[in-house]
Coordinates of C-alpha atoms in Angstrom, one line a residue:
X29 CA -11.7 9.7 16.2
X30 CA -9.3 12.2 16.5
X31 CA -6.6 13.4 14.0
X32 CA -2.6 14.2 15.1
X33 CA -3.1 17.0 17.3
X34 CA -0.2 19.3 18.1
X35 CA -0.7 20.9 21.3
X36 CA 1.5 23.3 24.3
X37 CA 2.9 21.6 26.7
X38 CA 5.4 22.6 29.5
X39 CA 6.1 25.3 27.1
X40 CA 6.8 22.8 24.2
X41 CA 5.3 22.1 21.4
X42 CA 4.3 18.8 21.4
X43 CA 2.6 16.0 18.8
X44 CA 0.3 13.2 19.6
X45 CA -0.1 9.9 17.7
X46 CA -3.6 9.1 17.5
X47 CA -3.6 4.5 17.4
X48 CA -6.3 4.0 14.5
X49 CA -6.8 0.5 16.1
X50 CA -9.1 1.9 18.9
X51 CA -9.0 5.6 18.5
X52 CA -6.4 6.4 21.7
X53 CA -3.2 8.0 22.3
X54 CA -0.3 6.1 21.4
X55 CA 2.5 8.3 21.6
X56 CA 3.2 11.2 22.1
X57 CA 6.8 13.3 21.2
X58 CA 8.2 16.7 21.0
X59 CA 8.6 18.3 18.1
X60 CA 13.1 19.3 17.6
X61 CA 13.9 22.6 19.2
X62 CA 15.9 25.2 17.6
X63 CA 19.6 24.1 19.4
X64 CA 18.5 20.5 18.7
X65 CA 18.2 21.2 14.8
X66 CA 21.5 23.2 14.9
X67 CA 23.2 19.9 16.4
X68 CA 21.7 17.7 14.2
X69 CA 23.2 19.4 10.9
X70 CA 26.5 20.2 13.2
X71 CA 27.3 16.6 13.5
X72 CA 26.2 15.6 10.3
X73 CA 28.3 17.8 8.6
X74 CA 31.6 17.2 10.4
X75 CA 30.8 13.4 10.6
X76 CA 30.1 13.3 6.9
X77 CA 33.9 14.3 6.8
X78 CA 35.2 11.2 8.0
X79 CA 32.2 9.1 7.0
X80 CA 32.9 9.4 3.6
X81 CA 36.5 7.9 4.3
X82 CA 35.9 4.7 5.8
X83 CA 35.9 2.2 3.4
X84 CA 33.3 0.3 1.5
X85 CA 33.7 -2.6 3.3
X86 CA 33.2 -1.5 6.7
X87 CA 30.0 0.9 5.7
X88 CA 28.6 -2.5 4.6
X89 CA 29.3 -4.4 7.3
X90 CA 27.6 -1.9 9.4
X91 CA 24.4 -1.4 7.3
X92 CA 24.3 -5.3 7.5
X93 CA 24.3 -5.4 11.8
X94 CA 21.4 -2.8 11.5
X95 CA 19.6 -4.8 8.6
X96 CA 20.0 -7.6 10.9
X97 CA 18.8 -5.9 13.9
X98 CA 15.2 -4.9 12.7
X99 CA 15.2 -8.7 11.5
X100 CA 16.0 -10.1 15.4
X101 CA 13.1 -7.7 16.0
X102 CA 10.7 -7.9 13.2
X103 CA 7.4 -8.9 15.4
X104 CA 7.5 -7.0 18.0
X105 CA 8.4 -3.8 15.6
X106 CA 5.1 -5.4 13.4
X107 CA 2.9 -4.7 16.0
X108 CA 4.3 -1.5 17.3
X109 CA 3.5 -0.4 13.6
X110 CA 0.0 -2.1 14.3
X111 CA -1.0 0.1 16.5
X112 CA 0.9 3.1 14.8
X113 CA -1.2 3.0 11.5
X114 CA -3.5 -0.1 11.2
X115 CA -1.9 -2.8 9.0
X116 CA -3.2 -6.3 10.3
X117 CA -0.5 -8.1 12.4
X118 CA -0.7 -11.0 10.7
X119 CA 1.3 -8.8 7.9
X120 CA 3.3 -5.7 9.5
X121 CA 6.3 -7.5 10.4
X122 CA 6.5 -9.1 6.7
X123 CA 7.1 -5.3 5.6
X124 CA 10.6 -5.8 7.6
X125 CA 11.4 -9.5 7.2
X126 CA 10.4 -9.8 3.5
X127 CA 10.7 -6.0 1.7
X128 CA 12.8 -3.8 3.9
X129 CA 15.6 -6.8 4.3
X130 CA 15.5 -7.4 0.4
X131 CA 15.6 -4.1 -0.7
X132 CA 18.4 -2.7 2.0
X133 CA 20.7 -6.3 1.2
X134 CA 20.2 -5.5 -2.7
X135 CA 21.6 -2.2 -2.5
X136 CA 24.3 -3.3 -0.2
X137 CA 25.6 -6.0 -2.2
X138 CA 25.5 -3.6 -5.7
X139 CA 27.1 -0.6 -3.9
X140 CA 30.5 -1.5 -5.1
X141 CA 29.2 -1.7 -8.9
X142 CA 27.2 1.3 -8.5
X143 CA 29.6 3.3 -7.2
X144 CA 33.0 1.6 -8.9
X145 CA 35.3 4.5 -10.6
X146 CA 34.5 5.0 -14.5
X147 CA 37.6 3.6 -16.2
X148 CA 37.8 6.4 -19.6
X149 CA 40.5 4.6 -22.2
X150 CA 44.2 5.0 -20.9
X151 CA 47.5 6.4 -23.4
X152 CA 50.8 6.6 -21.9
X153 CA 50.3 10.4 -21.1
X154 CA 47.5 10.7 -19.7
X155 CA 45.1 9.0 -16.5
X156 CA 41.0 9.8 -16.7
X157 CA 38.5 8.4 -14.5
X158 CA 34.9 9.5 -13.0
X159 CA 34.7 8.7 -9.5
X160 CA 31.5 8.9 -7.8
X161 CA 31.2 11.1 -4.9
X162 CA 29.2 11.3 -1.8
X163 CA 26.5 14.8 -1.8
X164 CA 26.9 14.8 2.1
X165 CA 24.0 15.2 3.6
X166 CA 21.0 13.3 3.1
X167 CA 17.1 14.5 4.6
X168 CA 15.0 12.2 4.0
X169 CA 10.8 12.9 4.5
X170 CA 8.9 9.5 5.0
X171 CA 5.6 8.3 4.7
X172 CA 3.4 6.3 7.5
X173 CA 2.1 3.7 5.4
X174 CA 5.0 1.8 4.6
X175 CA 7.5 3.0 7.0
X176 CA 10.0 1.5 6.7
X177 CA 9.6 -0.1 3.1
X178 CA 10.0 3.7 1.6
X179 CA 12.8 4.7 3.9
X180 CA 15.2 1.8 3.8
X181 CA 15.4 3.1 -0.6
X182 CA 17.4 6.1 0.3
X183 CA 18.4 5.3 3.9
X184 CA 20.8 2.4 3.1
X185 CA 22.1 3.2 0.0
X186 CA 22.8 7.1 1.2
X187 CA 24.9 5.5 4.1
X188 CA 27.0 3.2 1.9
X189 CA 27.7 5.9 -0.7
X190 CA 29.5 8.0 2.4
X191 CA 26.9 10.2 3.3
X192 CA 25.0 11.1 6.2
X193 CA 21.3 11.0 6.7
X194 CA 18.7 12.5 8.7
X195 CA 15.4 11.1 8.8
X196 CA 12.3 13.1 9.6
X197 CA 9.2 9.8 9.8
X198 CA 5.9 11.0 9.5
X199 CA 3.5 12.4 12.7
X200 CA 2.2 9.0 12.3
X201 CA 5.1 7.1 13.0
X202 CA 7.3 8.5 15.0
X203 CA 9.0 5.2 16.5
X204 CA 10.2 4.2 13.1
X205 CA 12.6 6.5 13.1
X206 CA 13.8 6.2 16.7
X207 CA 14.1 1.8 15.5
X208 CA 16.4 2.9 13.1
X209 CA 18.4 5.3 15.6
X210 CA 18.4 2.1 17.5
X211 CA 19.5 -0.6 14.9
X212 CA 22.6 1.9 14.1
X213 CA 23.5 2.6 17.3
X214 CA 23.5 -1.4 18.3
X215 CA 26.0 -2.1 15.0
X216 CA 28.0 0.7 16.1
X217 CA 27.4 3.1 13.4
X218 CA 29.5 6.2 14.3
X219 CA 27.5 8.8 15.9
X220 CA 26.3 11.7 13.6
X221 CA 26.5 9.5 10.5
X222 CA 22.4 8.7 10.9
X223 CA 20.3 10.8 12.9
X224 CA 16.1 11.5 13.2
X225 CA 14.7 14.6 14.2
X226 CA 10.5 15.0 14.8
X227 CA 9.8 18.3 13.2
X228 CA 6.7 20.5 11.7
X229 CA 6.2 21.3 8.7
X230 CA 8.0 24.7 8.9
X231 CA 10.7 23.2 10.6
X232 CA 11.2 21.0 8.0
X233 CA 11.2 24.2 5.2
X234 CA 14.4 25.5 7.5
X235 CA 16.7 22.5 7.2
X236 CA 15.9 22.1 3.6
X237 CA 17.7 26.0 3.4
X238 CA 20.3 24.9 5.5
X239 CA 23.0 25.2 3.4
X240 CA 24.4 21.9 5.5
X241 CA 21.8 20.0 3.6
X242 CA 23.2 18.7 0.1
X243 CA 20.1 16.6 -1.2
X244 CA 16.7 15.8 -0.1
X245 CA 14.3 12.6 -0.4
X246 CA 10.9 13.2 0.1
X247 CA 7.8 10.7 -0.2
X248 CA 4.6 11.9 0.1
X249 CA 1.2 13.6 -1.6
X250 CA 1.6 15.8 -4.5
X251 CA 1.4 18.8 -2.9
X252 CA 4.1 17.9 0.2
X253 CA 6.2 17.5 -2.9
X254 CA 5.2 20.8 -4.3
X255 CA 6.2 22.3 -1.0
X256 CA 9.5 20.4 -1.1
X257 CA 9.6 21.6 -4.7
X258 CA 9.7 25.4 -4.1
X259 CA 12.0 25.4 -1.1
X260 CA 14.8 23.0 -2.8
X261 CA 14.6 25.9 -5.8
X262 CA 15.8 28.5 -3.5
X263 CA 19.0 26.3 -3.5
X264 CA 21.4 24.5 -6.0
X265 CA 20.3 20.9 -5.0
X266 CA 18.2 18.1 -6.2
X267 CA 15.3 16.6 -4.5
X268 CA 14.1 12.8 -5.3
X269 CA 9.6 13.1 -5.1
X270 CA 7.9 9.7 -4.9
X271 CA 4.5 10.9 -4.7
X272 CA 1.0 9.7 -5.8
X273 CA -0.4 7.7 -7.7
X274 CA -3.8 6.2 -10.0
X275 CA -2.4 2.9 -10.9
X276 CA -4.2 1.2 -13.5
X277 CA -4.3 -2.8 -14.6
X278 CA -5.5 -3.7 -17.8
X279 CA -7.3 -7.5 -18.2
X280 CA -6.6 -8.5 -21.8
X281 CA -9.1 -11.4 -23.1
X282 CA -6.5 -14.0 -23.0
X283 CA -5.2 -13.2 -19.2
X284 CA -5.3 -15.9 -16.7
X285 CA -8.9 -15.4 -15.2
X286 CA -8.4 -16.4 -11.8
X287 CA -5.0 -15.7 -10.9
X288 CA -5.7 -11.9 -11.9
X289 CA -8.7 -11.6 -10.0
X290 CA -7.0 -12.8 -6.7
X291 CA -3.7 -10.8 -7.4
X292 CA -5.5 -7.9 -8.7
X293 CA -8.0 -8.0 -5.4
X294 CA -5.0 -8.2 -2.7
X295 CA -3.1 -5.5 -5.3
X296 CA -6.5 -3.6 -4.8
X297 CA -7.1 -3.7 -0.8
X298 CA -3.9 -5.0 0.4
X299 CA -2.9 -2.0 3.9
X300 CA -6.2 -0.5 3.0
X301 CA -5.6 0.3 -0.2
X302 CA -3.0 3.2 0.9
X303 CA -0.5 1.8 -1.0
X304 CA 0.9 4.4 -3.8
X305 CA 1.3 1.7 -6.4
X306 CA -1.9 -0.2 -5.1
X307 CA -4.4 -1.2 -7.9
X308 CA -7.4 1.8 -7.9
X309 CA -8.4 1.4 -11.6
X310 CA -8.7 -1.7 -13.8
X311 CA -9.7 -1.8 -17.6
X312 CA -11.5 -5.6 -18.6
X313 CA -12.0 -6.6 -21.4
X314 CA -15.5 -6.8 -22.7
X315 CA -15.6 -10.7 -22.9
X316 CA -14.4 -11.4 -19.6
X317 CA -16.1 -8.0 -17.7
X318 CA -18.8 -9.8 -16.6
X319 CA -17.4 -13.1 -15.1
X320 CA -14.4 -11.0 -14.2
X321 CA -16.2 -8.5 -11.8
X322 CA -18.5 -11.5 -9.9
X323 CA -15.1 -13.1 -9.2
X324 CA -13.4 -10.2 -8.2
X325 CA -16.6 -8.9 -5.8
X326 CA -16.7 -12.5 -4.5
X327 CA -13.2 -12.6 -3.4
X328 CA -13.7 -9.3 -2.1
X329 CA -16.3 -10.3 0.1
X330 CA -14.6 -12.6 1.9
X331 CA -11.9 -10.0 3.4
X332 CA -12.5 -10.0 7.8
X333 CA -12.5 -6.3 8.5
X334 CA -11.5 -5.7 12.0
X335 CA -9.5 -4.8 15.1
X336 CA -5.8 -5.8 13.3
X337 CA -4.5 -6.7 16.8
X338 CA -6.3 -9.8 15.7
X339 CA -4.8 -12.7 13.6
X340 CA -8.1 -13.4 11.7
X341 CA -8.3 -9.7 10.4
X342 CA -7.1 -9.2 6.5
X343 CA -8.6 -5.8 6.3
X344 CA -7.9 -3.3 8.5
X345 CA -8.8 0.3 9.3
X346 CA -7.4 3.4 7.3
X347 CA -5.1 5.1 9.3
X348 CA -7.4 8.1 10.1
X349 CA -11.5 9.3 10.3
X350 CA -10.7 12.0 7.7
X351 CA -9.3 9.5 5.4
X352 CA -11.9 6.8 5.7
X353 CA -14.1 9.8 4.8
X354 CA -12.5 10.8 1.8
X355 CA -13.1 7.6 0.2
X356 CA -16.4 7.4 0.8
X357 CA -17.3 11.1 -0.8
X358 CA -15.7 9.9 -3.8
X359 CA -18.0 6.7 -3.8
X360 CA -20.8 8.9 -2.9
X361 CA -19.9 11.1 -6.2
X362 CA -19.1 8.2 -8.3
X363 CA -22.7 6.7 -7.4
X364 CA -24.3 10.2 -8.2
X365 CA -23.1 10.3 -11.5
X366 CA -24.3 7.0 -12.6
X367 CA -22.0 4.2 -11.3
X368 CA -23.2 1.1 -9.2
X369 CA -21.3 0.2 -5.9
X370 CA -21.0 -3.9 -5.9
X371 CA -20.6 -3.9 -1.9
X372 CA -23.5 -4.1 0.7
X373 CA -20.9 -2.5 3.5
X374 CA -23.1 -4.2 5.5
X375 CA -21.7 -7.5 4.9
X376 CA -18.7 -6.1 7.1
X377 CA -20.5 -5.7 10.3
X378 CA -16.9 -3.5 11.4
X379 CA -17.6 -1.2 9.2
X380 CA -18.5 2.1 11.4
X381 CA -19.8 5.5 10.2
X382 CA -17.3 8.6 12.0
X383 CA -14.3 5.5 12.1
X384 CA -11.6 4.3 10.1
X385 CA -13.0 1.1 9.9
X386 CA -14.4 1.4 6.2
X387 CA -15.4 -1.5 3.9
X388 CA -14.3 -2.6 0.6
X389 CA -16.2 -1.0 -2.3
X390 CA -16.0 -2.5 -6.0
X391 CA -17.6 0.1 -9.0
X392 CA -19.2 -0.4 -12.2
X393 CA -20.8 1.8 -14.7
X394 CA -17.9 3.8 -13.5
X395 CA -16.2 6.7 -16.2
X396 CA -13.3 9.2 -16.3
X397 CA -16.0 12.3 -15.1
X398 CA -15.2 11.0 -11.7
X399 CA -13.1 11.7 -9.1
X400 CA -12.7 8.4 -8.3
X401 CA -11.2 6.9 -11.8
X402 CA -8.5 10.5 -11.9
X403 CA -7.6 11.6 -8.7
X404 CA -5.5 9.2 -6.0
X405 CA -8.6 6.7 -3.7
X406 CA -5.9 5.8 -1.5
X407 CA -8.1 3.7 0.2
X408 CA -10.1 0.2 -0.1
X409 CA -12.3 1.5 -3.5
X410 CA -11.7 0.3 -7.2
X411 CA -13.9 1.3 -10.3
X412 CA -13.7 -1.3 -12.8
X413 CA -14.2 -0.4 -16.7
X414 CA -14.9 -2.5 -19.7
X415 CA -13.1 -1.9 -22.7
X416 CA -12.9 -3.0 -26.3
X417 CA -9.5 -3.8 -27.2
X418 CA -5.5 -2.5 -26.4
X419 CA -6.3 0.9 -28.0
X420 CA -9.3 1.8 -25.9
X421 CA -7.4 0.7 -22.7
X422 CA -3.9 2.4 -23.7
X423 CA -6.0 5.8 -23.7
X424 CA -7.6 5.5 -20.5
X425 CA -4.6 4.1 -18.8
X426 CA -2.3 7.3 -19.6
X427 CA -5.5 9.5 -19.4
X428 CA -4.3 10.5 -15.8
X429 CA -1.4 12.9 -14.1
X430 CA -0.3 10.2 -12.2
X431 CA 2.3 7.9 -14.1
X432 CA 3.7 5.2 -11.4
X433 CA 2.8 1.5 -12.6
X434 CA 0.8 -0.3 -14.7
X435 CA -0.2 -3.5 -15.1
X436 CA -0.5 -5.4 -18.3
X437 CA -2.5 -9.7 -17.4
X438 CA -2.0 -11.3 -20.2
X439 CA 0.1 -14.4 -21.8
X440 CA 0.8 -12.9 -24.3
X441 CA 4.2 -11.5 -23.9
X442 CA 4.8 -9.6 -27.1
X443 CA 1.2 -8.1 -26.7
X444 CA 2.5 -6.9 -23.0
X445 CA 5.8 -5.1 -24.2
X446 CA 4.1 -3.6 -27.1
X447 CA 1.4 -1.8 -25.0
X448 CA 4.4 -1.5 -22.3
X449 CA 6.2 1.1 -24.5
X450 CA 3.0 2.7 -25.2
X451 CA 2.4 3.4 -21.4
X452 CA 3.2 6.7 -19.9
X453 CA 4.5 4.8 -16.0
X454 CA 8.1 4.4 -14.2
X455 CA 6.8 0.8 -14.1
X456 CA 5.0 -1.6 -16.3
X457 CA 4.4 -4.9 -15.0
X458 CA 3.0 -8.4 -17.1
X459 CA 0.6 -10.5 -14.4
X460 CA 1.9 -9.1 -11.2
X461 CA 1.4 -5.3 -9.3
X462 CA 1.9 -3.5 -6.3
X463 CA 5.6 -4.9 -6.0
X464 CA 8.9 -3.0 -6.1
X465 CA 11.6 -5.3 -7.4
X466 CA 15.0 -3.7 -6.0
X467 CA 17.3 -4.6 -8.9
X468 CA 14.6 -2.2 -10.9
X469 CA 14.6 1.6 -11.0
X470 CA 11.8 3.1 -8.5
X471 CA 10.4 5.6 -10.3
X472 CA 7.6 8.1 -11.6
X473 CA 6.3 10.1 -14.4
X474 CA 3.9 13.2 -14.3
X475 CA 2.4 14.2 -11.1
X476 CA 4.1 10.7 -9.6
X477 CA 7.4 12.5 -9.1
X478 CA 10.8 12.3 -10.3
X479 CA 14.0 10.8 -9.6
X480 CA 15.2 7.0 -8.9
X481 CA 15.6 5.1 -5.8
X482 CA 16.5 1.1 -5.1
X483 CA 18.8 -0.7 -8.5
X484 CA 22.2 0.4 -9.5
X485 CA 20.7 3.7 -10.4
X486 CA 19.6 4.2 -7.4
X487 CA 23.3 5.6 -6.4
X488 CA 23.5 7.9 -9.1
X489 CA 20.7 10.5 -7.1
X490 CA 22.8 10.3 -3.8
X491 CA 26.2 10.7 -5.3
X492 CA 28.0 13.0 -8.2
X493 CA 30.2 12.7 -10.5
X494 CA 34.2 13.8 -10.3
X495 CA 36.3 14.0 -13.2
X496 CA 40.2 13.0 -12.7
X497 CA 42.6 14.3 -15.6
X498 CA 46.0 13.4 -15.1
X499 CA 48.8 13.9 -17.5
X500 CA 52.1 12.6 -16.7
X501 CA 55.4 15.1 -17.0

């Protein structure tokens, strides 16, 4: 199947959409032109003006008519975003009614804390208080394969603090963005405050040097974020970089058998395994390896790889040929250097050669020489390790650059914060993964990124801090 193709057309550069679902065009959009990038960061800087005086209140009551929009909406947006990047339809429109609504109402509800004035001890001579203060405005780079999920962290909670935002989506899916232009416009967001623009990739270098941009949030691979890296130095601004990751789960030998096979199996496959805090390595312990793995291929096997127009289909393609492609080499080398792949991909009669339709694999005898145990799957593949006690699993579980979650199955509490604080991750979870909990700082070590979205903290990124000294005469 084909890949996004840009292409000339009526003396335009255009983009096409390419469905994964059956391999045809879906879409297909101009990329911005020149005067429509200049009007973009026009507006958004005079609107920001006024923006950032409207009170509190009223920005929230906005934000809450566009939450509330995408929720009137949520099925028919779950299968546009079906056919945009492959997710079953029985589970795309959960991404808006369950995540995107919890995480956008949290930060709207904690924006007053978050952004309250800093009260520094009063005397009769003198008045001192930090006030947080809005950057201006906001670019924000998305991801395709959880659209809205990753946007709505930075979206909202740049719109409440008083800036403005312009969202580029990714090639992949384009009418996200152009829902949210949508949702704004129906609550009656002021025009200019939140505006999307399709661009390329050099396009998108440009309005990072416009000096009209004051922050950028970018979520992505760990080179986009290199690239996003070296054209934010050229200026004095910050950029927030949720990139990859290699998340691993450790199975202690007191962990609830069962429940960690079937969470650790949907925290394993669930979208594909694209997912950047999806399950790609897990460390067993050696008395429950063996009855651990047969569980955890059995439940695997019963996944229905298929068309995800379809309600019976749990498993759906990758979003791409090249990707489905990329997961099997790393199998391939895996297998070549000595591991065993658990999966007949012939039990998934979907599964297609020179498709995205790729089957489940599970991996034994796997070690870190390969590829697939260091470097980001991204796709429906897990290697699966056993290991002697907390030390042995500690190692292998920092021995990575990726540092985004990890998860710790176990009831043993203590046991679980002690190897918790040994863990190089932005997250650790105890019997429970590939979740993002909004009252919780988002956030990564190492090659994962840097910076913080969603909880109170999530404000400090899109904001600074102003310093009022008065001294009465």
């Amino acid at each position: 199947m084909s890949e996004i193709c840009p292409k000339i057309y009526m003396m335009h550069t255009v983009f096409q959409t390419i469905s994964p679902v059956d391999g045809s065009v879906l879409i297909e959009r101009a990329y911005a032109t020149e005067r429509d990038i200049e009007n973009a960061l026009t507006q958004t800087a005079a609107t920001q003006r006024n923006w950032k005086g409207t009170p509190l209140a009223e920005r929230a009551a906005l934000c809450r008519k566009a939450v509330q929009y995408f929720l009137d909406r949520a099925d028919a947006i779950g299968e546009e975003l079906t056919r945009q990047m492959g997710r079953p339809i029985r589970y795309a429109p959960f991404e808006i009614k369950r995540g995107f609504q919890e995480r956008a109402h949290y930060m709207i509800d904690v924006a007053e804390q978050a952004l309250a004035d800093i009260s520094i001890e009063q005397s009769d001579k003198f008045q001192r208080f930090i006030r947080r203060e809005p950057l201006g405005a906001v670019l924000v780079l998305a991801p395709w394969n959880y659209p809205y999920l990753t946007s709505v962290n930075v979206v909202i909670p740049a719109i409440m603090a008083g800036n403005t935002v312009i969202l580029k989506h990714a090639q992949q899916t384009p009418l996200c963005a152009e829902r949210y232009a949508e949702a704004f416009r129906a609550a009656g967001l002021p025009e200019g405050v939140f505006q999307f623009l399709h661009l390329t990739h050099e396009q998108v270098g440009s309005v990072i040097a416009d000096a009209r941009i004051a922050h950028v949030a970018f979520t992505g691979s760990v080179d986009g974020g290199k690239a996003v890296q070296q054209a934010v130095n050229q200026r004095f601004i910050a950029a927030g970089l949720e990139l990859g990751g290699k998340d691993p789960a450790y199975v202690r030998a007191d962990a609830p058998l069962e429940f960690s096979i079937e969470n650790l199996v949907d925290g394993a496959f669930f979208n594909s395994g694209q997912s950047c805090c999806g399950i790609e390595r897990i460390y067993v312990h050696e008395s429950l390896f063996d009855t651990f793995v047969e569980g955890f291929v059995d439940l695997t096997k019963q996944y229905q790889l298929g068309n995800p127009l379809h309600p019976d289909t749990t498993l759906g393609p990758m979003v791409r040929t090249s990707a489905a492609d990329f997961v099997k080499n790393q199998i391939r080398e895996a297998v070549r250097k000595g591991a065993r792949a658990l999966i007949d991909p012939g039990h998934f009669p979907e599964h297609r050669d020179g498709t995205p339709y790729l089957a489940p694999q599970v991996l034994t005898g796997v070690d870190h020489s390969m590829s697939l145990m260091r470097e980001e799957t991204f796709g429906p593949a897990v290697g699966i390790m056993s290991v002697k006690d907390d030390a042995e699993a500690i190692r292998l579980m920092n021995d990575s650059r990726y540092g985004l979650t990890a998860s710790v199955w176990t009831q043993d509490v203590e046991a679980a914060l002690r190897i918790g604080d040994q863990l190089e991750t932005g997250t650790c979870f105890m019997n429970r993964c590939d979740y993002l909990d909004p009252a919780l700082a988002w956030t990564g070590v190492k090659d994962s990124g840097r910076g913080c979205t969603l909880s109170v903290l999530g404000y400090e990124g899109l904001t600074r801090p102003k310093s009022f000294h008065f001294r009465e005469y």
